[in-house]
PDB file of C-alpha atoms in Angstrom:
ATOM      1  CA  MET A 196       0.000   0.000   0.000  1.00  0.00           C
ATOM      2  CA  PRO A 197       1.662   3.262  -1.090  1.00  0.00           C
ATOM      3  CA  LEU A 198       1.950   6.190   1.274  1.00  0.00           C
ATOM      4  CA  VAL A 199      -0.507   8.957   0.601  1.00  0.00           C
ATOM      5  CA  LYS A 200       0.004  12.619   1.446  1.00  0.00           C
ATOM      6  CA  ALA A 201      -2.749  12.375   4.093  1.00  0.00           C
ATOM      7  CA  ASP A 202      -0.794   9.586   5.861  1.00  0.00           C
ATOM      8  CA  LEU A 203       2.337  11.727   5.939  1.00  0.00           C
ATOM      9  CA  ASN A 204       0.402  14.679   7.335  1.00  0.00           C
ATOM     10  CA  PHE A 205      -1.094  12.462  10.027  1.00  0.00           C
ATOM     11  CA  ASN A 206       2.342  11.245  11.115  1.00  0.00           C
ATOM     12  CA  ILE A 207       3.479  14.841  11.476  1.00  0.00           C
ATOM     13  CA  MET A 208       0.309  15.743  13.378  1.00  0.00           C
ATOM     14  CA  ALA A 209       0.582  12.685  15.663  1.00  0.00           C
ATOM     15  CA  GLY A 210       3.924  13.928  16.959  1.00  0.00           C
ATOM     16  CA  GLN A 211       2.498  17.406  17.576  1.00  0.00           C
ATOM     17  CA  LEU A 212      -0.623  16.137  19.345  1.00  0.00           C
ATOM     18  CA  ASN A 213       1.437  14.332  21.972  1.00  0.00           C
ATOM     19  CA  ARG A 214       3.453  17.416  22.987  1.00  0.00           C
ATOM     20  CA  VAL A 215       3.602  18.347  26.681  1.00  0.00           C
ATOM     21  CA  LYS A 216       3.296  22.087  27.273  1.00  0.00           C
ATOM     22  CA  THR A 217       4.314  22.670  30.907  1.00  0.00           C
ATOM     23  CA  THR A 218       7.071  21.067  32.946  1.00  0.00           C
ATOM     24  CA  ASN A 219       6.631  22.930  36.249  1.00  0.00           C
ATOM     25  CA  ASP A 220       4.646  20.257  38.100  1.00  0.00           C
ATOM     26  CA  LEU A 221       6.497  17.240  36.658  1.00  0.00           C
ATOM     27  CA  GLU A 222       9.183  15.372  38.561  1.00  0.00           C
ATOM     28  CA  LEU A 223      11.563  14.404  35.765  1.00  0.00           C
ATOM     29  CA  LYS A 224      14.535  12.062  36.100  1.00  0.00           C
ATOM     30  CA  ASP A 225      17.390  12.484  33.648  1.00  0.00           C
ATOM     31  CA  ARG A 226      19.424   9.678  32.117  1.00  0.00           C
ATOM     32  CA  LEU A 227      22.703  10.090  30.279  1.00  0.00           C
ATOM     33  CA  VAL A 228      22.646   8.145  27.009  1.00  0.00           C
ATOM     34  CA  ALA A 229      25.976   9.051  25.427  1.00  0.00           C
ATOM     35  CA  ILE A 230      28.855  11.442  25.863  1.00  0.00           C
ATOM     36  CA  ASN A 231      31.215  12.411  23.067  1.00  0.00           C
ATOM     37  CA  ARG A 232      34.507  14.278  23.142  1.00  0.00           C
ATOM     38  CA  VAL A 233      34.827  16.620  20.184  1.00  0.00           C
ATOM     39  CA  THR A 234      38.207  17.948  19.024  1.00  0.00           C
ATOM     40  CA  LYS A 235      38.529  21.141  17.021  1.00  0.00           C
ATOM     41  CA  VAL A 236      41.971  21.718  15.537  1.00  0.00           C
ATOM     42  CA  THR A 237      42.970  25.369  15.377  1.00  0.00           C
ATOM     43  CA  LYS A 238      46.258  27.110  14.654  1.00  0.00           C
ATOM     44  CA  GLY A 239      46.851  27.304  18.404  1.00  0.00           C
ATOM     45  CA  GLY A 240      46.448  23.551  18.881  1.00  0.00           C
ATOM     46  CA  ARG A 241      43.543  21.272  19.723  1.00  0.00           C
ATOM     47  CA  ALA A 242      40.431  22.572  21.472  1.00  0.00           C
ATOM     48  CA  PHE A 243      38.402  19.904  23.294  1.00  0.00           C
ATOM     49  CA  SER A 244      34.685  20.102  24.068  1.00  0.00           C
ATOM     50  CA  PHE A 245      32.010  17.610  25.034  1.00  0.00           C
ATOM     51  CA  SER A 246      28.546  16.797  23.740  1.00  0.00           C
ATOM     52  CA  ALA A 247      26.040  14.802  25.782  1.00  0.00           C
ATOM     53  CA  ILE A 248      22.692  13.343  24.770  1.00  0.00           C
ATOM     54  CA  VAL A 249      20.296  13.163  27.720  1.00  0.00           C
ATOM     55  CA  VAL A 250      16.842  11.614  28.076  1.00  0.00           C
ATOM     56  CA  VAL A 251      14.420  12.862  30.746  1.00  0.00           C
ATOM     57  CA  GLY A 252      11.127  11.326  31.825  1.00  0.00           C
ATOM     58  CA  ASN A 253       8.771  10.960  34.747  1.00  0.00           C
ATOM     59  CA  GLU A 254       8.422   7.160  34.230  1.00  0.00           C
ATOM     60  CA  ASP A 255       4.675   7.692  33.843  1.00  0.00           C
ATOM     61  CA  GLY A 256       4.196   8.388  30.131  1.00  0.00           C
ATOM     62  CA  ILE A 257       6.231  11.559  29.589  1.00  0.00           C
ATOM     63  CA  VAL A 258       9.666  11.532  27.943  1.00  0.00           C
ATOM     64  CA  GLY A 259      11.973  13.925  26.089  1.00  0.00           C
ATOM     65  CA  TRP A 260      15.525  14.150  24.793  1.00  0.00           C
ATOM     66  CA  GLY A 261      18.119  16.904  24.562  1.00  0.00           C
ATOM     67  CA  LEU A 262      21.637  17.548  23.330  1.00  0.00           C
ATOM     68  CA  GLY A 263      24.059  19.634  25.376  1.00  0.00           C
ATOM     69  CA  LYS A 264      27.467  20.896  24.282  1.00  0.00           C
ATOM     70  CA  ALA A 265      30.021  22.528  26.561  1.00  0.00           C
ATOM     71  CA  GLY A 266      33.684  22.662  27.513  1.00  0.00           C
ATOM     72  CA  GLU A 267      33.115  20.434  30.547  1.00  0.00           C
ATOM     73  CA  VAL A 268      31.221  17.167  30.898  1.00  0.00           C
ATOM     74  CA  THR A 269      28.972  18.281  33.776  1.00  0.00           C
ATOM     75  CA  ALA A 270      27.978  21.484  31.949  1.00  0.00           C
ATOM     76  CA  ALA A 271      27.171  19.506  28.787  1.00  0.00           C
ATOM     77  CA  ILE A 272      24.960  17.089  30.768  1.00  0.00           C
ATOM     78  CA  SER A 273      23.063  19.891  32.510  1.00  0.00           C
ATOM     79  CA  LYS A 274      22.550  21.728  29.188  1.00  0.00           C
ATOM     80  CA  GLY A 275      21.264  18.485  27.655  1.00  0.00           C
ATOM     81  CA  ALA A 276      18.818  17.983  30.530  1.00  0.00           C
ATOM     82  CA  GLU A 277      17.495  21.550  30.141  1.00  0.00           C
ATOM     83  CA  ALA A 278      17.076  21.046  26.387  1.00  0.00           C
ATOM     84  CA  ALA A 279      15.245  17.759  27.025  1.00  0.00           C
ATOM     85  CA  LYS A 280      12.742  19.473  29.330  1.00  0.00           C
ATOM     86  CA  LYS A 281      11.744  21.738  26.424  1.00  0.00           C
ATOM     87  CA  ASN A 282      11.168  18.755  24.122  1.00  0.00           C
ATOM     88  CA  LEU A 283       8.679  16.499  25.966  1.00  0.00           C
ATOM     89  CA  ILE A 284       6.040  14.168  24.515  1.00  0.00           C
ATOM     90  CA  ARG A 285       3.272  12.118  26.103  1.00  0.00           C
ATOM     91  CA  VAL A 286       3.340   8.349  25.486  1.00  0.00           C
ATOM     92  CA  PRO A 287       0.253   6.144  25.896  1.00  0.00           C
ATOM     93  CA  VAL A 288       1.323   3.461  28.390  1.00  0.00           C
ATOM     94  CA  TYR A 289      -1.294   0.843  29.290  1.00  0.00           C
ATOM     95  CA  LYS A 290      -0.511  -1.783  31.976  1.00  0.00           C
ATOM     96  CA  GLY A 291       3.213  -1.144  31.568  1.00  0.00           C
ATOM     97  CA  THR A 292       3.331  -1.701  27.814  1.00  0.00           C
ATOM     98  CA  ILE A 293       2.518   0.137  24.599  1.00  0.00           C
ATOM     99  CA  PRO A 294      -0.855  -0.115  22.814  1.00  0.00           C
ATOM    100  CA  HIS A 295       0.394  -1.518  19.483  1.00  0.00           C
ATOM    101  CA  GLU A 296       3.456  -2.380  17.412  1.00  0.00           C
ATOM    102  CA  GLN A 297       5.277   0.589  15.887  1.00  0.00           C
ATOM    103  CA  PHE A 298       8.090   1.088  13.366  1.00  0.00           C
ATOM    104  CA  ALA A 299      10.018   4.345  12.955  1.00  0.00           C
ATOM    105  CA  LYS A 300      13.033   5.538  11.044  1.00  0.00           C
ATOM    106  CA  TYR A 301      15.263   8.510  11.680  1.00  0.00           C
ATOM    107  CA  SER A 302      18.217   8.964   9.331  1.00  0.00           C
ATOM    108  CA  GLY A 303      20.002   5.566   9.263  1.00  0.00           C
ATOM    109  CA  ALA A 304      18.455   4.245  12.476  1.00  0.00           C
ATOM    110  CA  LYS A 305      15.339   2.078  12.309  1.00  0.00           C
ATOM    111  CA  VAL A 306      13.477   0.806  15.365  1.00  0.00           C
ATOM    112  CA  ILE A 307      10.629  -1.635  15.922  1.00  0.00           C
ATOM    113  CA  ILE A 308       8.838  -1.657  19.272  1.00  0.00           C
ATOM    114  CA  LYS A 309       6.243  -4.283  20.162  1.00  0.00           C
ATOM    115  CA  PRO A 310       3.964  -4.677  23.186  1.00  0.00           C
ATOM    116  CA  ALA A 311       4.807  -7.514  25.569  1.00  0.00           C
ATOM    117  CA  THR A 312       3.026  -9.397  28.336  1.00  0.00           C
ATOM    118  CA  LEU A 313       3.441  -8.561  32.007  1.00  0.00           C
ATOM    119  CA  GLY A 314       6.792  -9.737  33.378  1.00  0.00           C
ATOM    120  CA  THR A 315       8.706  -9.585  30.091  1.00  0.00           C
ATOM    121  CA  GLY A 316      10.729  -6.515  31.054  1.00  0.00           C
ATOM    122  CA  VAL A 317      12.355  -4.013  28.723  1.00  0.00           C
ATOM    123  CA  ASN A 318      13.939  -6.130  26.014  1.00  0.00           C
ATOM    124  CA  ALA A 319      15.858  -3.343  24.255  1.00  0.00           C
ATOM    125  CA  GLY A 320      19.434  -2.291  23.957  1.00  0.00           C
ATOM    126  CA  GLY A 321      21.451   0.836  24.498  1.00  0.00           C
ATOM    127  CA  ALA A 322      19.810   4.150  23.728  1.00  0.00           C
ATOM    128  CA  MET A 323      16.369   2.580  23.177  1.00  0.00           C
ATOM    129  CA  ARG A 324      16.344   1.152  26.707  1.00  0.00           C
ATOM    130  CA  ALA A 325      17.003   4.573  28.270  1.00  0.00           C
ATOM    131  CA  VAL A 326      14.145   6.180  26.322  1.00  0.00           C
ATOM    132  CA  LEU A 327      11.637   3.387  27.023  1.00  0.00           C
ATOM    133  CA  GLU A 328      12.449   3.189  30.744  1.00  0.00           C
ATOM    134  CA  SER A 329      12.235   6.985  31.095  1.00  0.00           C
ATOM    135  CA  ALA A 330       8.811   6.867  29.432  1.00  0.00           C
ATOM    136  CA  GLY A 331       7.601   4.365  32.022  1.00  0.00           C
ATOM    137  CA  VAL A 332       7.305   1.356  29.717  1.00  0.00           C
ATOM    138  CA  THR A 333       8.096  -1.737  31.806  1.00  0.00           C
ATOM    139  CA  ASP A 334       7.245  -4.558  29.351  1.00  0.00           C
ATOM    140  CA  VAL A 335       8.263  -4.180  25.714  1.00  0.00           C
ATOM    141  CA  VAL A 336      10.210  -5.977  23.008  1.00  0.00           C
ATOM    142  CA  ALA A 337      12.283  -3.654  20.839  1.00  0.00           C
ATOM    143  CA  LYS A 338      14.685  -4.200  17.981  1.00  0.00           C
ATOM    144  CA  SER A 339      17.148  -1.767  16.501  1.00  0.00           C
ATOM    145  CA  LEU A 340      17.836  -2.092  12.787  1.00  0.00           C
ATOM    146  CA  GLY A 341      20.385  -0.151  10.787  1.00  0.00           C
ATOM    147  CA  SER A 342      22.592   2.422  12.463  1.00  0.00           C
ATOM    148  CA  SER A 343      23.504   2.087  16.137  1.00  0.00           C
ATOM    149  CA  ASN A 344      24.445   5.768  16.467  1.00  0.00           C
ATOM    150  CA  PRO A 345      22.937   6.803  19.847  1.00  0.00           C
ATOM    151  CA  HIS A 346      21.760  10.206  18.575  1.00  0.00           C
ATOM    152  CA  ASN A 347      19.736   8.693  15.744  1.00  0.00           C
ATOM    153  CA  MET A 348      18.564   5.774  17.902  1.00  0.00           C
ATOM    154  CA  VAL A 349      17.108   8.142  20.516  1.00  0.00           C
ATOM    155  CA  LYS A 350      15.402  10.253  17.840  1.00  0.00           C
ATOM    156  CA  ALA A 351      13.949   7.187  16.082  1.00  0.00           C
ATOM    157  CA  THR A 352      12.647   5.768  19.378  1.00  0.00           C
ATOM    158  CA  ILE A 353      11.067   9.101  20.357  1.00  0.00           C
ATOM    159  CA  LYS A 354       9.487   9.294  16.890  1.00  0.00           C
ATOM    160  CA  ALA A 355       8.035   5.782  17.278  1.00  0.00           C
ATOM    161  CA  LEU A 356       6.660   6.603  20.731  1.00  0.00           C
ATOM    162  CA  SER A 357       5.127   9.868  19.505  1.00  0.00           C
ATOM    163  CA  GLU A 358       3.246   8.022  16.743  1.00  0.00           C
ATOM    164  CA  LEU A 359       1.590   5.597  19.201  1.00  0.00           C
ATOM    165  CA  ARG A 360      -2.179   5.986  19.623  1.00  0.00           C
ATOM    166  CA  ASP A 361      -4.366   4.375  22.238  1.00  0.00           C
ATOM    167  CA  ALA A 362      -8.033   3.431  21.762  1.00  0.00           C
ATOM    168  CA  TYR A 363      -9.229   6.731  23.229  1.00  0.00           C
ATOM    169  CA  MET A 364      -7.188   8.781  20.731  1.00  0.00           C
ATOM    170  CA  VAL A 365      -8.444   6.640  17.828  1.00  0.00           C
ATOM    171  CA  SER A 366     -12.055   7.108  18.933  1.00  0.00           C
ATOM    172  CA  GLN A 367     -11.522  10.881  19.196  1.00  0.00           C
ATOM    173  CA  ASN A 368     -10.023  11.052  15.685  1.00  0.00           C
ATOM    174  CA  ARG A 369     -12.790   8.953  14.131  1.00  0.00           C
ATOM    175  CA  GLY A 370     -15.587  10.536  16.117  1.00  0.00           C
ATOM    176  CA  ILE A 371     -16.915   7.200  17.421  1.00  0.00           C
ATOM    177  CA  SER A 372     -17.141   5.527  20.822  1.00  0.00           C
ATOM    178  CA  VAL A 373     -14.268   3.515  22.320  1.00  0.00           C
ATOM    179  CA  GLU A 374     -16.393   0.321  22.173  1.00  0.00           C
ATOM    180  CA  ARG A 375     -16.836   0.725  18.397  1.00  0.00           C
ATOM    181  CA  VAL A 376     -13.052   0.964  17.966  1.00  0.00           C
ATOM    182  CA  PHE A 377     -12.726  -2.601  19.258  1.00  0.00           C
ATOM    183  CA  LYS A 378     -15.959  -4.125  17.908  1.00  0.00           C
ATOM    184  CA  GLY A 379     -16.062  -2.410  14.503  1.00  0.00           C
TER     185      GLY A 379
END
């Protein structure tokens, strides 16, 4: 089935619908995903700086990511955490898992996340695990395809989570009751 322009517009809108506006009353925990030392060669020698990708979440359906760059590691991490708090989305989490299977691609990184039964745990690696645990997902099976670059992995995982829709959101979009979503 080919992609239609309406499908593309919906995917863009799905990410915008899940945005979280205020962060004042949220208790967010930050998680460091990756740190990178960057070297800039100038005529005076080498200048070192650090970049850090940080994921924040309240472990109850809200998650965000941010990139911080600074001359010191601690400053880069704190800048990343502040950037992440400005970039939050709401994730539909039901009984510790996600409502349906989802595939997303960002640059070279591709991710597949699938719901799992209670007790499975977070079956994901690296950057995906940090994002899913920060979102409050406790049972999920996830697979990373393509690039393992942590920056792209975090962005692909966030994109997949932002495209998730629960039964209530589907019923709102279609203008029908929640029971009709399941029974047709």
